[in-house]
Short mmCIF file of C-alpha atoms in Angstrom, two decimals:
data_model
loop_
_atom_site.label_atom_id
_atom_site.label_comp_id
_atom_site.label_asym_id
_atom_site.label_seq_id
_atom_site.Cartn_x
_atom_site.Cartn_y
_atom_site.Cartn_z
CA UNK A 1462 0.00 0.00 0.00
CA UNK A 1463 1.48 3.36 -1.07
CA UNK A 1464 0.37 6.76 0.11
CA UNK A 1465 -1.00 9.04 -2.62
CA UNK A 1466 1.44 11.34 -4.36
CA UNK A 1467 -0.49 14.52 -3.58
CA UNK A 1468 0.48 16.81 -0.71
CA UNK A 1469 -0.40 15.01 2.49
CA UNK A 1470 -2.57 16.60 5.21
CA UNK A 1471 -0.77 17.89 8.31
CA UNK A 1472 -2.06 15.97 11.34
CA UNK A 1473 -2.06 16.72 15.08
CA UNK A 1474 -2.56 13.50 17.05
CA UNK A 1475 -3.94 13.92 20.58
CA UNK A 1476 -3.50 11.17 23.18
CA UNK A 1477 -3.40 11.04 26.99
CA UNK A 1478 -0.39 8.68 27.05
CA UNK A 1479 2.58 7.70 24.87
CA UNK A 1480 4.82 4.64 25.15
CA UNK A 1481 7.99 5.49 23.26
CA UNK A 1482 10.73 4.23 25.55
CA UNK A 1483 11.26 2.98 29.09
CA UNK A 1484 13.17 6.19 29.78
CA UNK A 1485 9.97 8.19 29.29
CA UNK A 1486 7.37 6.53 31.58
CA UNK A 1487 4.27 8.47 30.52
CA UNK A 1488 2.15 5.47 29.51
CA UNK A 1489 -0.19 3.05 31.28
CA UNK A 1490 -0.65 0.32 28.69
CA UNK A 1491 -1.86 -0.52 25.22
CA UNK A 1492 -3.31 2.89 24.31
CA UNK A 1493 0.01 4.60 25.02
CA UNK A 1494 2.11 1.94 23.30
CA UNK A 1495 -0.10 2.25 20.23
CA UNK A 1496 0.36 6.04 20.26
CA UNK A 1497 4.13 5.66 20.56
CA UNK A 1498 4.22 3.17 17.68
CA UNK A 1499 2.07 5.57 15.62
CA UNK A 1500 4.62 8.39 16.06
CA UNK A 1501 7.50 6.07 15.15
CA UNK A 1502 5.68 4.96 12.00
CA UNK A 1503 5.08 8.63 11.13
CA UNK A 1504 8.83 9.26 11.39
CA UNK A 1505 9.62 6.18 9.26
CA UNK A 1506 7.15 7.24 6.57
CA UNK A 1507 8.22 10.90 6.78
CA UNK A 1508 4.62 12.15 6.99
CA UNK A 1509 3.59 15.52 8.50
CA UNK A 1510 2.39 14.39 11.94
CA UNK A 1511 2.91 15.83 15.43
CA UNK A 1512 1.76 14.35 18.71
CA UNK A 1513 0.14 16.25 21.59
CA UNK A 1514 0.19 14.85 25.12
CA UNK A 1515 1.02 15.50 28.78
CA UNK A 1516 4.29 15.12 30.72
CA UNK A 1517 3.29 12.99 33.70
CA UNK A 1518 5.69 13.65 36.58
CA UNK A 1519 4.75 10.55 38.58
CA UNK A 1520 4.13 8.10 35.76
CA UNK A 1521 1.10 5.77 35.94
CA UNK A 1522 2.41 3.59 38.76
CA UNK A 1523 5.49 1.66 39.77
CA UNK A 1524 3.65 -1.50 40.82
CA UNK A 1525 5.49 -4.02 42.97
CA UNK A 1526 4.40 -7.29 44.59
CA UNK A 1527 4.10 -7.55 48.38
CA UNK A 1528 5.02 -10.57 50.49
CA UNK A 1529 1.40 -11.75 50.39
CA UNK A 1530 1.36 -11.57 46.58
CA UNK A 1531 -0.82 -8.44 46.50
CA UNK A 1532 0.42 -5.54 44.32
CA UNK A 1533 1.20 -2.14 45.85
CA UNK A 1534 1.93 1.17 44.13
CA UNK A 1535 4.75 3.69 44.36
CA UNK A 1536 4.90 7.05 42.63
CA UNK A 1537 8.50 8.24 42.17
CA UNK A 1538 8.97 11.71 40.72
CA UNK A 1539 10.84 12.01 37.44
CA UNK A 1540 12.85 15.08 36.48
CA UNK A 1541 12.82 14.25 32.73
CA UNK A 1542 16.12 15.95 31.95
CA UNK A 1543 15.98 14.18 28.57
CA UNK A 1544 12.85 16.17 27.59
CA UNK A 1545 13.48 19.46 25.79
CA UNK A 1546 11.89 22.77 26.78
CA UNK A 1547 10.59 24.63 23.72
CA UNK A 1548 10.47 27.90 25.67
CA UNK A 1549 6.79 28.17 24.70
CA UNK A 1550 4.03 28.49 27.31
CA UNK A 1551 0.25 28.56 26.99
CA UNK A 1552 -2.49 29.53 29.43
CA UNK A 1553 -6.02 28.33 30.06
CA UNK A 1554 -8.63 28.86 32.78
CA UNK A 1555 -9.22 25.94 35.12
CA UNK A 1556 -11.23 26.11 38.33
CA UNK A 1557 -11.00 29.85 38.89
CA UNK A 1558 -7.35 30.34 37.98
CA UNK A 1559 -5.07 30.91 35.03
CA UNK A 1560 -3.01 27.78 34.51
CA UNK A 1561 0.32 28.07 32.72
CA UNK A 1562 1.58 25.05 30.80
CA UNK A 1563 5.11 24.77 29.53
CA UNK A 1564 5.42 22.99 26.19
CA UNK A 1565 8.10 20.29 26.07
CA UNK A 1566 9.41 18.40 23.05
CA UNK A 1567 10.29 14.72 22.65
CA UNK A 1568 11.89 13.74 19.34
CA UNK A 1569 14.82 11.51 20.33
CA UNK A 1570 13.23 8.06 20.02
CA UNK A 1571 13.05 7.92 16.23
CA UNK A 1572 9.57 9.43 16.49
CA UNK A 1573 7.67 12.28 14.88
CA UNK A 1574 7.73 15.36 17.17
CA UNK A 1575 5.75 14.92 20.39
CA UNK A 1576 4.78 18.06 22.31
CA UNK A 1577 3.96 17.53 25.98
CA UNK A 1578 2.15 20.01 28.23
CA UNK A 1579 3.61 20.40 31.72
CA UNK A 1580 2.32 22.27 34.79
CA UNK A 1581 4.94 20.75 37.10
CA UNK A 1582 7.68 23.35 37.29
CA UNK A 1583 9.16 25.60 39.95
CA UNK A 1584 6.74 28.32 41.02
CA UNK A 1585 3.66 26.63 39.56
CA UNK A 1586 0.63 26.23 41.83
CA UNK A 1587 -0.90 23.71 39.46
CA UNK A 1588 1.62 20.88 39.45
CA UNK A 1589 -1.05 18.47 40.70
CA UNK A 1590 -2.81 18.66 37.36
CA UNK A 1591 -0.09 16.80 35.42
CA UNK A 1592 1.18 14.60 38.22
CA UNK A 1593 -0.38 11.13 37.83
CA UNK A 1594 -1.72 9.51 34.68
CA UNK A 1595 -5.28 8.25 35.31
CA UNK A 1596 -4.96 9.04 39.02
CA UNK A 1597 -6.82 11.36 41.38
CA UNK A 1598 -10.42 12.56 41.47
CA UNK A 1599 -12.95 13.69 38.89
CA UNK A 1600 -11.56 17.21 39.18
CA UNK A 1601 -8.06 15.95 38.39
CA UNK A 1602 -9.36 14.10 35.34
CA UNK A 1603 -11.28 17.06 33.91
CA UNK A 1604 -8.31 19.38 34.51
CA UNK A 1605 -6.03 16.94 32.67
CA UNK A 1606 -8.43 16.60 29.76
CA UNK A 1607 -8.74 20.38 29.51
CA UNK A 1608 -4.95 20.68 29.40
CA UNK A 1609 -4.69 18.00 26.72
CA UNK A 1610 -7.51 19.39 24.57
CA UNK A 1611 -7.72 23.16 25.09
CA UNK A 1612 -4.06 23.52 26.04
CA UNK A 1613 -3.04 21.26 23.17
CA UNK A 1614 -4.75 23.41 20.52
CA UNK A 1615 -3.27 26.56 22.06
CA UNK A 1616 0.18 24.95 22.06
CA UNK A 1617 -0.11 24.25 18.34
CA UNK A 1618 -1.03 27.90 17.76
CA UNK A 1619 1.83 29.18 19.92
CA UNK A 1620 4.31 26.89 18.15
CA UNK A 1621 3.11 28.12 14.77
CA UNK A 1622 2.25 24.60 13.58
CA UNK A 1623 -0.33 24.46 10.80
CA UNK A 1624 -2.84 21.64 11.15
CA UNK A 1625 -5.25 20.22 8.57
CA UNK A 1626 -6.64 17.36 10.65
CA UNK A 1627 -6.98 16.85 14.41
CA UNK A 1628 -6.96 13.16 15.38
CA UNK A 1629 -8.44 12.36 18.80
CA UNK A 1630 -7.08 9.00 19.97
CA UNK A 1631 -9.84 8.13 22.46
CA UNK A 1632 -12.35 10.57 23.97
CA UNK A 1633 -9.92 12.23 26.40
CA UNK A 1634 -9.11 14.90 23.78
CA UNK A 1635 -12.69 16.08 23.21
CA UNK A 1636 -12.13 19.49 24.82
CA UNK A 1637 -9.89 20.26 21.84
CA UNK A 1638 -13.10 20.25 19.80
CA UNK A 1639 -14.62 22.84 22.16
CA UNK A 1640 -11.56 25.03 21.67
CA UNK A 1641 -11.77 24.74 17.87
CA UNK A 1642 -15.44 25.77 18.03
CA UNK A 1643 -14.65 28.67 20.40
CA UNK A 1644 -11.96 29.94 18.00
CA UNK A 1645 -14.38 29.98 15.08
CA UNK A 1646 -17.16 31.64 17.08
CA UNK A 1647 -14.70 34.36 18.13
CA UNK A 1648 -14.28 35.09 14.42
CA UNK A 1649 -18.04 35.59 13.99
CA UNK A 1650 -19.46 32.16 13.24
CA UNK A 1651 -22.60 30.89 14.94
CA UNK A 1652 -22.27 27.78 17.13
CA UNK A 1653 -23.87 25.62 14.42
CA UNK A 1654 -21.54 26.97 11.73
CA UNK A 1655 -18.50 26.52 13.96
CA UNK A 1656 -19.54 22.97 14.86
CA UNK A 1657 -20.05 22.07 11.20
CA UNK A 1658 -16.66 23.54 10.20
CA UNK A 1659 -14.89 21.85 13.13
CA UNK A 1660 -16.35 18.47 12.18
CA UNK A 1661 -14.51 18.67 8.87
CA UNK A 1662 -11.20 18.99 10.75
CA UNK A 1663 -11.57 16.19 13.31
CA UNK A 1664 -11.28 12.41 13.15
CA UNK A 1665 -11.67 10.07 16.11
CA UNK A 1666 -10.47 6.62 17.16
CA UNK A 1667 -12.60 4.75 19.69
CA UNK A 1668 -11.08 1.90 21.69
CA UNK A 1669 -13.72 0.99 24.28
CA UNK A 1670 -16.06 -1.90 23.37
CA UNK A 1671 -18.50 -1.53 26.29
CA UNK A 1672 -20.77 1.46 26.82
CA UNK A 1673 -20.11 1.60 30.57
CA UNK A 1674 -16.39 2.08 29.90
CA UNK A 1675 -16.93 5.37 28.07
CA UNK A 1676 -16.30 8.41 30.21
CA UNK A 1677 -19.05 10.82 31.27
CA UNK A 1678 -18.93 14.07 33.28
CA UNK A 1679 -21.59 15.84 35.31
CA UNK A 1680 -22.29 19.42 34.22
CA UNK A 1681 -21.88 20.75 37.76
CA UNK A 1682 -18.31 19.44 37.70
CA UNK A 1683 -17.66 20.80 34.20
CA UNK A 1684 -19.00 24.19 35.27
CA UNK A 1685 -16.88 24.22 38.44
CA UNK A 1686 -13.77 23.39 36.38
CA UNK A 1687 -14.67 26.03 33.72
CA UNK A 1688 -14.63 23.34 31.04
CA UNK A 1689 -17.49 24.99 29.10
CA UNK A 1690 -14.75 27.12 27.49
CA UNK A 1691 -17.14 29.90 26.49
CA UNK A 1692 -19.95 27.63 25.31
CA UNK A 1693 -23.37 27.25 26.94
CA UNK A 1694 -24.97 24.26 28.64
CA UNK A 1695 -27.34 23.83 25.68
CA UNK A 1696 -24.44 23.83 23.23
CA UNK A 1697 -22.46 21.26 25.23
CA UNK A 1698 -25.57 19.13 25.61
CA UNK A 1699 -26.04 19.17 21.83
CA UNK A 1700 -22.55 17.70 21.54
CA UNK A 1701 -22.33 15.23 24.41
CA UNK A 1702 -25.77 14.83 25.97
CA UNK A 1703 -26.47 15.05 29.71
CA UNK A 1704 -24.34 13.84 31.46
CA UNK A 1705 -21.63 14.87 29.02
CA UNK A 1706 -20.40 11.72 27.27
CA UNK A 1707 -16.87 12.14 25.91
CA UNK A 1708 -17.26 9.41 23.27
CA UNK A 1709 -20.63 10.70 22.06
CA UNK A 1710 -19.18 14.22 21.81
CA UNK A 1711 -16.16 12.92 19.90
CA UNK A 1712 -18.43 11.10 17.43
CA UNK A 1713 -20.50 14.26 16.91
CA UNK A 1714 -17.39 16.41 16.50
CA UNK A 1715 -15.80 14.17 13.85
CA UNK A 1716 -15.99 13.85 10.11
CA UNK A 1717 -15.07 10.17 10.37
CA UNK A 1718 -14.28 7.71 13.15
CA UNK A 1719 -12.66 4.33 13.38
CA UNK A 1720 -12.76 1.27 15.58
CA UNK A 1721 -9.53 -0.66 16.07
CA UNK A 1722 -10.36 -4.03 14.48
CA UNK A 1723 -13.06 -5.39 12.19
CA UNK A 1724 -14.74 -7.19 15.07
CA UNK A 1725 -14.63 -4.04 17.18
CA UNK A 1726 -16.09 -2.09 14.25
CA UNK A 1727 -19.23 -4.23 14.37
CA UNK A 1728 -19.43 -3.85 18.16
CA UNK A 1729 -18.91 -0.06 18.05
CA UNK A 1730 -21.40 0.55 15.24
CA UNK A 1731 -24.01 -1.42 17.12
CA UNK A 1732 -23.22 0.32 20.40
CA UNK A 1733 -23.53 3.88 19.02
CA UNK A 1734 -26.18 3.35 16.31
CA UNK A 1735 -28.73 5.51 18.15
CA UNK A 1736 -26.46 8.55 18.47
CA UNK A 1737 -27.75 11.24 16.12
CA UNK A 1738 -25.28 13.30 14.06
CA UNK A 1739 -22.48 10.82 14.82
CA UNK A 1740 -19.61 10.23 12.41
CA UNK A 1741 -19.65 6.91 10.56
CA UNK A 1742 -17.43 4.31 12.27
CA UNK A 1743 -15.14 2.28 10.02
CA UNK A 1744 -12.57 -0.31 11.05
CA UNK A 1745 -8.84 0.37 10.88
CA UNK A 1746 -7.08 -2.41 12.74
CA UNK A 1747 -4.24 -1.45 15.07
CA UNK A 1748 -0.64 -2.20 14.18
CA UNK A 1749 2.72 -2.35 15.95
CA UNK A 1750 6.11 -0.82 15.15
CA UNK A 1751 8.17 -3.64 13.70
CA UNK A 1752 11.63 -2.26 14.48
CA UNK A 1753 10.67 -1.58 18.11
CA UNK A 1754 9.23 -5.01 18.85
CA UNK A 1755 10.87 -7.54 16.53
CA UNK A 1756 14.09 -9.22 17.63
CA UNK A 1757 16.80 -8.18 15.11
CA UNK A 1758 18.24 -11.71 14.93
CA UNK A 1759 14.78 -13.15 14.24
CA UNK A 1760 14.22 -10.48 11.59
CA UNK A 1761 17.50 -11.34 9.86
CA UNK A 1762 16.92 -15.10 10.01
CA UNK A 1763 13.43 -14.68 8.56
CA UNK A 1764 14.71 -12.36 5.84
CA UNK A 1765 17.45 -14.81 4.84
CA UNK A 1766 15.08 -17.80 5.08
CA UNK A 1767 17.45 -19.20 7.67
CA UNK A 1768 17.09 -21.10 10.95
CA UNK A 1769 14.59 -19.36 13.25
CA UNK A 1770 15.08 -21.69 16.19
CA UNK A 1771 18.58 -20.60 17.22
CA UNK A 1772 17.80 -16.85 17.48
CA UNK A 1773 14.53 -17.78 19.23
CA UNK A 1774 16.47 -19.85 21.76
CA UNK A 1775 18.82 -16.92 22.41
CA UNK A 1776 15.83 -14.63 23.05
CA UNK A 1777 14.37 -17.27 25.35
CA UNK A 1778 17.60 -17.47 27.36
CA UNK A 1779 17.66 -13.68 27.65
CA UNK A 1780 14.14 -13.73 29.14
CA UNK A 1781 15.12 -16.54 31.51
CA UNK A 1782 18.22 -14.63 32.65
CA UNK A 1783 15.96 -11.71 33.57
CA UNK A 1784 13.62 -14.07 35.45
CA UNK A 1785 16.54 -15.59 37.36
CA UNK A 1786 18.02 -12.17 38.24
CA UNK A 1787 14.76 -10.54 39.34
CA UNK A 1788 12.68 -13.44 40.69
CA UNK A 1789 15.36 -15.96 41.66
CA UNK A 1790 13.51 -18.53 39.54
CA UNK A 1791 15.33 -20.89 37.19
CA UNK A 1792 13.48 -21.84 33.99
CA UNK A 1793 14.54 -24.58 31.58
CA UNK A 1794 15.01 -23.37 27.97
CA UNK A 1795 14.03 -26.82 26.62
CA UNK A 1796 10.55 -26.65 28.19
CA UNK A 1797 7.51 -25.23 26.38
CA UNK A 1798 6.98 -21.73 27.79
CA UNK A 1799 3.69 -19.84 27.46
CA UNK A 1800 3.50 -16.10 28.15
CA UNK A 1801 0.62 -13.89 29.26
CA UNK A 1802 1.25 -10.16 29.77
CA UNK A 1803 -1.27 -7.34 29.63
CA UNK A 1804 -3.32 -5.05 31.85
CA UNK A 1805 -4.74 -6.98 34.79
CA UNK A 1806 -8.45 -6.55 34.09
CA UNK A 1807 -11.12 -9.15 34.90
CA UNK A 1808 -12.34 -9.53 31.30
CA UNK A 1809 -8.87 -10.57 30.14
CA UNK A 1810 -9.18 -13.68 32.38
CA UNK A 1811 -5.54 -13.97 33.43
CA UNK A 1812 -6.35 -16.77 35.87
CA UNK A 1813 -8.60 -18.83 33.60
CA UNK A 1814 -6.28 -21.79 33.01
CA UNK A 1815 -5.81 -22.28 36.77
CA UNK A 1816 -9.44 -23.40 37.04
CA UNK A 1817 -8.42 -26.90 35.96
CA UNK A 1818 -5.46 -27.73 38.19
CA UNK A 1819 -6.20 -31.43 37.68
CA UNK A 1820 -4.81 -31.10 34.16
CA UNK A 1821 -2.34 -28.25 34.74
CA UNK A 1822 -0.61 -29.53 37.88
CA UNK A 1823 0.92 -32.70 36.36
CA UNK A 1824 2.23 -30.75 33.36
CA UNK A 1825 4.03 -28.36 35.69
CA UNK A 1826 5.33 -31.02 38.08
CA UNK A 1827 6.62 -33.22 35.26
CA UNK A 1828 8.47 -30.30 33.70
CA UNK A 1829 6.46 -30.19 30.48
CA UNK A 1830 5.20 -26.61 30.79
CA UNK A 1831 6.37 -23.22 32.12
CA UNK A 1832 4.24 -20.07 32.50
CA UNK A 1833 5.46 -16.46 32.55
CA UNK A 1834 3.02 -13.73 33.58
CA UNK A 1835 3.25 -9.97 33.88
CA UNK A 1836 0.91 -6.96 33.94
CA UNK A 1837 -0.27 -4.03 36.00
CA UNK A 1838 -3.68 -3.40 37.54
CA UNK A 1839 -5.05 0.13 37.81
CA UNK A 1840 -3.99 1.39 41.27
CA UNK A 1841 -7.66 1.53 42.35
CA UNK A 1842 -8.72 -1.78 40.77
CA UNK A 1843 -8.97 -4.26 43.63
CA UNK A 1844 -10.33 -6.98 41.35
CA UNK A 1845 -7.37 -6.66 38.98
CA UNK A 1846 -4.94 -6.77 41.90
CA UNK A 1847 -6.66 -9.88 43.26
CA UNK A 1848 -6.08 -11.61 39.90
CA UNK A 1849 -2.37 -10.80 40.15
CA UNK A 1850 -2.24 -12.11 43.73
CA UNK A 1851 -3.87 -15.38 42.63
CA UNK A 1852 -1.25 -15.90 39.91
CA UNK A 1853 1.65 -14.96 42.20
CA UNK A 1854 0.51 -17.30 44.97
CA UNK A 1855 -0.12 -20.24 42.63
CA UNK A 1856 3.40 -19.61 41.33
CA UNK A 1857 4.75 -20.14 44.86
CA UNK A 1858 3.29 -23.66 44.79
CA UNK A 1859 5.19 -24.44 41.57
CA UNK A 1860 8.67 -22.91 41.95
CA UNK A 1861 10.68 -22.80 38.71
CA UNK A 1862 7.50 -23.46 36.69
CA UNK A 1863 5.29 -20.34 37.11
CA UNK A 1864 6.55 -16.81 37.63
CA UNK A 1865 5.09 -13.30 37.66
CA UNK A 1866 7.30 -10.37 36.63
CA UNK A 1867 6.38 -7.25 38.61
CA UNK A 1868 6.16 -3.67 37.30
CA UNK A 1869 5.33 -4.55 33.69
CA UNK A 1870 6.89 -2.08 31.25
CA UNK A 1871 8.21 -1.89 27.70
CA UNK A 1872 11.43 -3.70 28.60
CA UNK A 1873 9.64 -6.67 30.17
CA UNK A 1874 7.14 -6.71 27.30
CA UNK A 1875 9.95 -6.92 24.76
CA UNK A 1876 11.67 -9.76 26.63
CA UNK A 1877 8.42 -11.74 26.86
CA UNK A 1878 7.08 -11.29 23.34
CA UNK A 1879 10.49 -12.29 21.98
CA UNK A 1880 11.40 -15.02 24.47
CA UNK A 1881 8.27 -17.10 25.09
CA UNK A 1882 7.34 -20.00 22.80
CA UNK A 1883 3.60 -19.30 22.73
CA UNK A 1884 1.33 -16.41 23.72
CA UNK A 1885 -1.98 -16.92 25.52
CA UNK A 1886 -4.89 -14.58 24.83
CA UNK A 1887 -8.29 -15.44 26.33
CA UNK A 1888 -10.44 -12.34 26.91
CA UNK A 1889 -14.21 -12.54 27.12
CA UNK A 1890 -15.63 -11.92 23.64
CA UNK A 1891 -16.30 -9.21 22.38
CA UNK A 1892 -14.51 -7.15 25.04
CA UNK A 1893 -11.05 -7.00 23.43
CA UNK A 1894 -11.29 -4.11 20.98
CA UNK A 1895 -8.00 -5.05 19.35
CA UNK A 1896 -5.13 -6.17 21.57
CA UNK A 1897 -1.59 -5.69 20.29
CA UNK A 1898 0.62 -7.87 22.51
CA UNK A 1899 -0.25 -10.89 20.34
CA UNK A 1900 0.77 -8.97 17.21
CA UNK A 1901 4.17 -8.27 18.78
CA UNK A 1902 4.55 -11.92 19.77
CA UNK A 1903 3.61 -13.04 16.25
CA UNK A 1904 6.31 -10.75 14.79
CA UNK A 1905 8.86 -12.86 16.67
CA UNK A 1906 7.44 -16.24 15.75
CA UNK A 1907 5.89 -16.63 19.21
CA UNK A 1908 2.73 -18.56 18.39
CA UNK A 1909 -0.65 -17.28 19.54
CA UNK A 1910 -3.05 -19.53 21.44
CA UNK A 1911 -6.10 -17.31 21.37
CA UNK A 1912 -9.83 -16.84 21.32
CA UNK A 1913 -11.14 -15.11 18.20
CA UNK A 1914 -11.63 -11.52 19.28
CA UNK A 1915 -10.06 -8.17 18.43
CA UNK A 1916 -7.36 -8.45 15.77
CA UNK A 1917 -6.92 -12.23 15.98
CA UNK A 1918 -9.63 -13.28 13.48
CA UNK A 1919 -7.97 -11.14 10.80
CA UNK A 1920 -4.61 -12.87 10.97
CA UNK A 1921 -4.05 -16.12 12.83
CA UNK A 1922 -4.91 -19.27 10.86
CA UNK A 1923 -5.65 -22.27 13.07
CA UNK A 1924 -2.78 -24.80 13.13
CA UNK A 1925 -0.83 -22.79 10.52
CA UNK A 1926 0.30 -19.61 12.30
CA UNK A 1927 -1.11 -20.31 15.78
CA UNK A 1928 -4.11 -21.92 17.45
CA UNK A 1929 -7.65 -20.55 17.72
CA UNK A 1930 -9.69 -21.79 20.68
CA UNK A 1931 -12.92 -21.09 18.75
CA UNK A 1932 -11.92 -23.79 16.22
CA UNK A 1933 -11.09 -26.55 18.71
CA UNK A 1934 -14.47 -27.85 19.90
CA UNK A 1935 -17.60 -28.63 17.86
CA UNK A 1936 -19.74 -26.31 20.02
CA UNK A 1937 -20.20 -22.59 19.28
CA UNK A 1938 -18.40 -20.58 22.00
CA UNK A 1939 -21.01 -17.82 21.69
CA UNK A 1940 -23.80 -20.25 22.57
CA UNK A 1941 -22.37 -21.48 25.86
CA UNK A 1942 -20.55 -20.22 28.95
CA UNK A 1943 -17.27 -18.80 27.63
CA UNK A 1944 -15.28 -19.81 30.71
CA UNK A 1945 -16.38 -23.42 30.34
CA UNK A 1946 -15.79 -23.51 26.58
CA UNK A 1947 -12.40 -21.77 26.56
CA UNK A 1948 -11.01 -23.73 29.49
CA UNK A 1949 -11.91 -27.01 27.80
CA UNK A 1950 -10.66 -25.80 24.41
CA UNK A 1951 -7.34 -24.59 25.83
CA UNK A 1952 -6.41 -27.93 27.39
CA UNK A 1953 -7.72 -29.83 24.37
CA UNK A 1954 -5.46 -27.93 21.97
CA UNK A 1955 -2.53 -27.78 24.40
CA UNK A 1956 -2.44 -31.55 24.94
CA UNK A 1957 -3.49 -32.68 21.46
CA UNK A 1958 -1.60 -30.21 19.29
CA UNK A 1959 0.63 -27.58 20.91
CA UNK A 1960 2.75 -29.90 23.07
CA UNK A 1961 3.12 -32.70 20.50
CA UNK A 1962 4.25 -30.21 17.85
CA UNK A 1963 6.67 -28.50 20.23
CA UNK A 1964 8.27 -31.67 21.58
CA UNK A 1965 8.01 -34.06 18.61
CA UNK A 1966 7.74 -32.04 15.40
CA UNK A 1967 10.19 -29.11 15.61
CA UNK A 1968 10.20 -28.59 11.79
CA UNK A 1969 6.43 -27.95 11.89
CA UNK A 1970 6.84 -25.57 14.84
CA UNK A 1971 9.43 -23.51 12.97
CA UNK A 1972 7.24 -23.50 9.84
CA UNK A 1973 4.44 -22.12 11.98
CA UNK A 1974 6.87 -19.50 13.35
CA UNK A 1975 7.64 -18.46 9.79
CA UNK A 1976 3.94 -18.20 8.90
CA UNK A 1977 3.33 -16.16 12.07
CA UNK A 1978 6.08 -13.67 11.24
CA UNK A 1979 4.90 -13.36 7.64
CA UNK A 1980 1.31 -12.72 8.78
CA UNK A 1981 2.30 -10.09 11.37
CA UNK A 1982 4.69 -8.18 9.11
CA UNK A 1983 2.24 -8.03 6.21
CA UNK A 1984 -0.97 -7.26 8.10
CA UNK A 1985 -0.23 -5.76 11.50
CA UNK A 1986 2.48 -3.11 11.23
CA UNK A 1987 1.94 0.46 12.42
CA UNK A 1988 3.08 1.63 8.96
CA UNK A 1989 0.11 -0.17 7.39
CA UNK A 1990 -2.17 1.33 10.07
CA UNK A 1991 -0.92 4.88 9.46
CA UNK A 1992 -1.28 4.55 5.69
CA UNK A 1993 -4.90 3.49 6.22
CA UNK A 1994 -5.43 6.47 8.53
CA UNK A 1995 -4.29 8.75 5.72
CA UNK A 1996 -6.33 7.03 3.03
CA UNK A 1997 -9.55 6.49 4.97
CA UNK A 1998 -9.61 9.28 7.58
CA UNK A 1999 -7.27 12.20 6.92
CA UNK A 2000 -7.79 12.60 3.19
CA UNK A 2001 -11.53 12.19 3.70
CA UNK A 2002 -11.53 15.06 6.22
CA UNK A 2003 -9.54 17.31 3.89
CA UNK A 2004 -11.91 16.52 1.03
CA UNK A 2005 -14.84 17.52 3.26
CA UNK A 2006 -13.10 20.79 4.13
CA UNK A 2007 -12.86 21.65 0.43
CA UNK A 2008 -16.67 21.66 0.30
CA UNK A 2009 -17.07 24.28 3.04
CA UNK A 2010 -18.14 27.67 1.63
CA UNK A 2011 -15.22 30.13 1.72
CA UNK A 2012 -17.23 32.43 4.00
CA UNK A 2013 -17.23 29.76 6.71
CA UNK A 2014 -13.55 28.80 6.57
#
């Protein structure tokens, strides 16, 4: 897929978090990693993109494991000496005061320029606003979203950066739409005219597949925080309803919107079908940055059609060295090793396979299987932390067979998606909008064992490039209890196919590795994703702008 030869639209990409490098801990999980990969793809493709975000002084959380197996959170302060100061500041009104944001620049990770707003500097009374990612109260959250949206647009103006299209990655950036409308109304447009003109400039990516997960705000809180930004209650209600729904507002402020996989597209269209004046939702499946996540030795061996097993074994040993150093656990590189690493949320079912210890226990005791887990729970998510505790404590019963790596980050993710043999993915359908850890694993020939949800149905072919639990049993997983079906299907495919291939038919395993890498490189790169953004979202928005009467531009 090649981008069109014509002049490409200039894009400002708004996101609450970015995962570019371990040295810049301003990300919580998949949303941020996706945003970081997007900016790296933009640099690789040399397209006119800038990112807008926030410099979080206390990260998301440093999450460690207590003696009882329960996670606890620490919040170290980072000075970010590696982040440049542009010398530019912007101001906005929040909760009765003028808030000054310094604009910082990150461009040293082979990424398109990323501008970060920062209220945490000497003499500032408002440092609390950009302290913790996804932490604090409702007031903290609204203040942060105002800084990202309103402050982000003002930063672009102060930096002199021309923008054709504003891309909101999730609903957090919606207040940018209010600022764009306010600007146009200050030049004499009516609210309706300004809304219509703003729609032609905005595109939106939705990631949340359940309605309850989409953020809403009470108008009393918005009024207290001065988030109306010069608009009236009636005008805000026309955009986001009452209470103010950030996703609904984003859909009504956009020319076009996208879900993050084909399956999620169906879910999202069904979920928002009754929202009037909403942008059409298409599907543009997420992708991952190949050079960031693929092991260079695996890449070279695949390219030269050489032996994949030796570089895989080296990556496996590297992971096991980390496990030994940090957890004092010794894993055997000859034993089948399955990895599971992602946000610790109940729907991802991290503890599912432990519900049949009758089958699992002998495999562990006889040295036929090893399990590596990692992930963080939201600091306030007791259920997610309980899942981690369960895994950690079961691991204590099987030393040198199950381990949990604390404080999941990009470094641990890279070790796991390169060093495990297989990758387990068993969320409740249809709650995984996309999921990208399995894409990264596939890039390294780490074979997915997965339910069909999110991206998986678009890539993995059962018994060729991985294993699909939905294809294992004769029953329809959607017509029975998913826990019962997937537990049975997992052990069926593990015992009947995965383990025999791993231990008896190494040539078939390496052929499957090759198919997995081919599939991931061709279909699930962030370059492919960004090209589709240009073709299906950005150019569409610019074409719509060309139809606006000159008097309203």
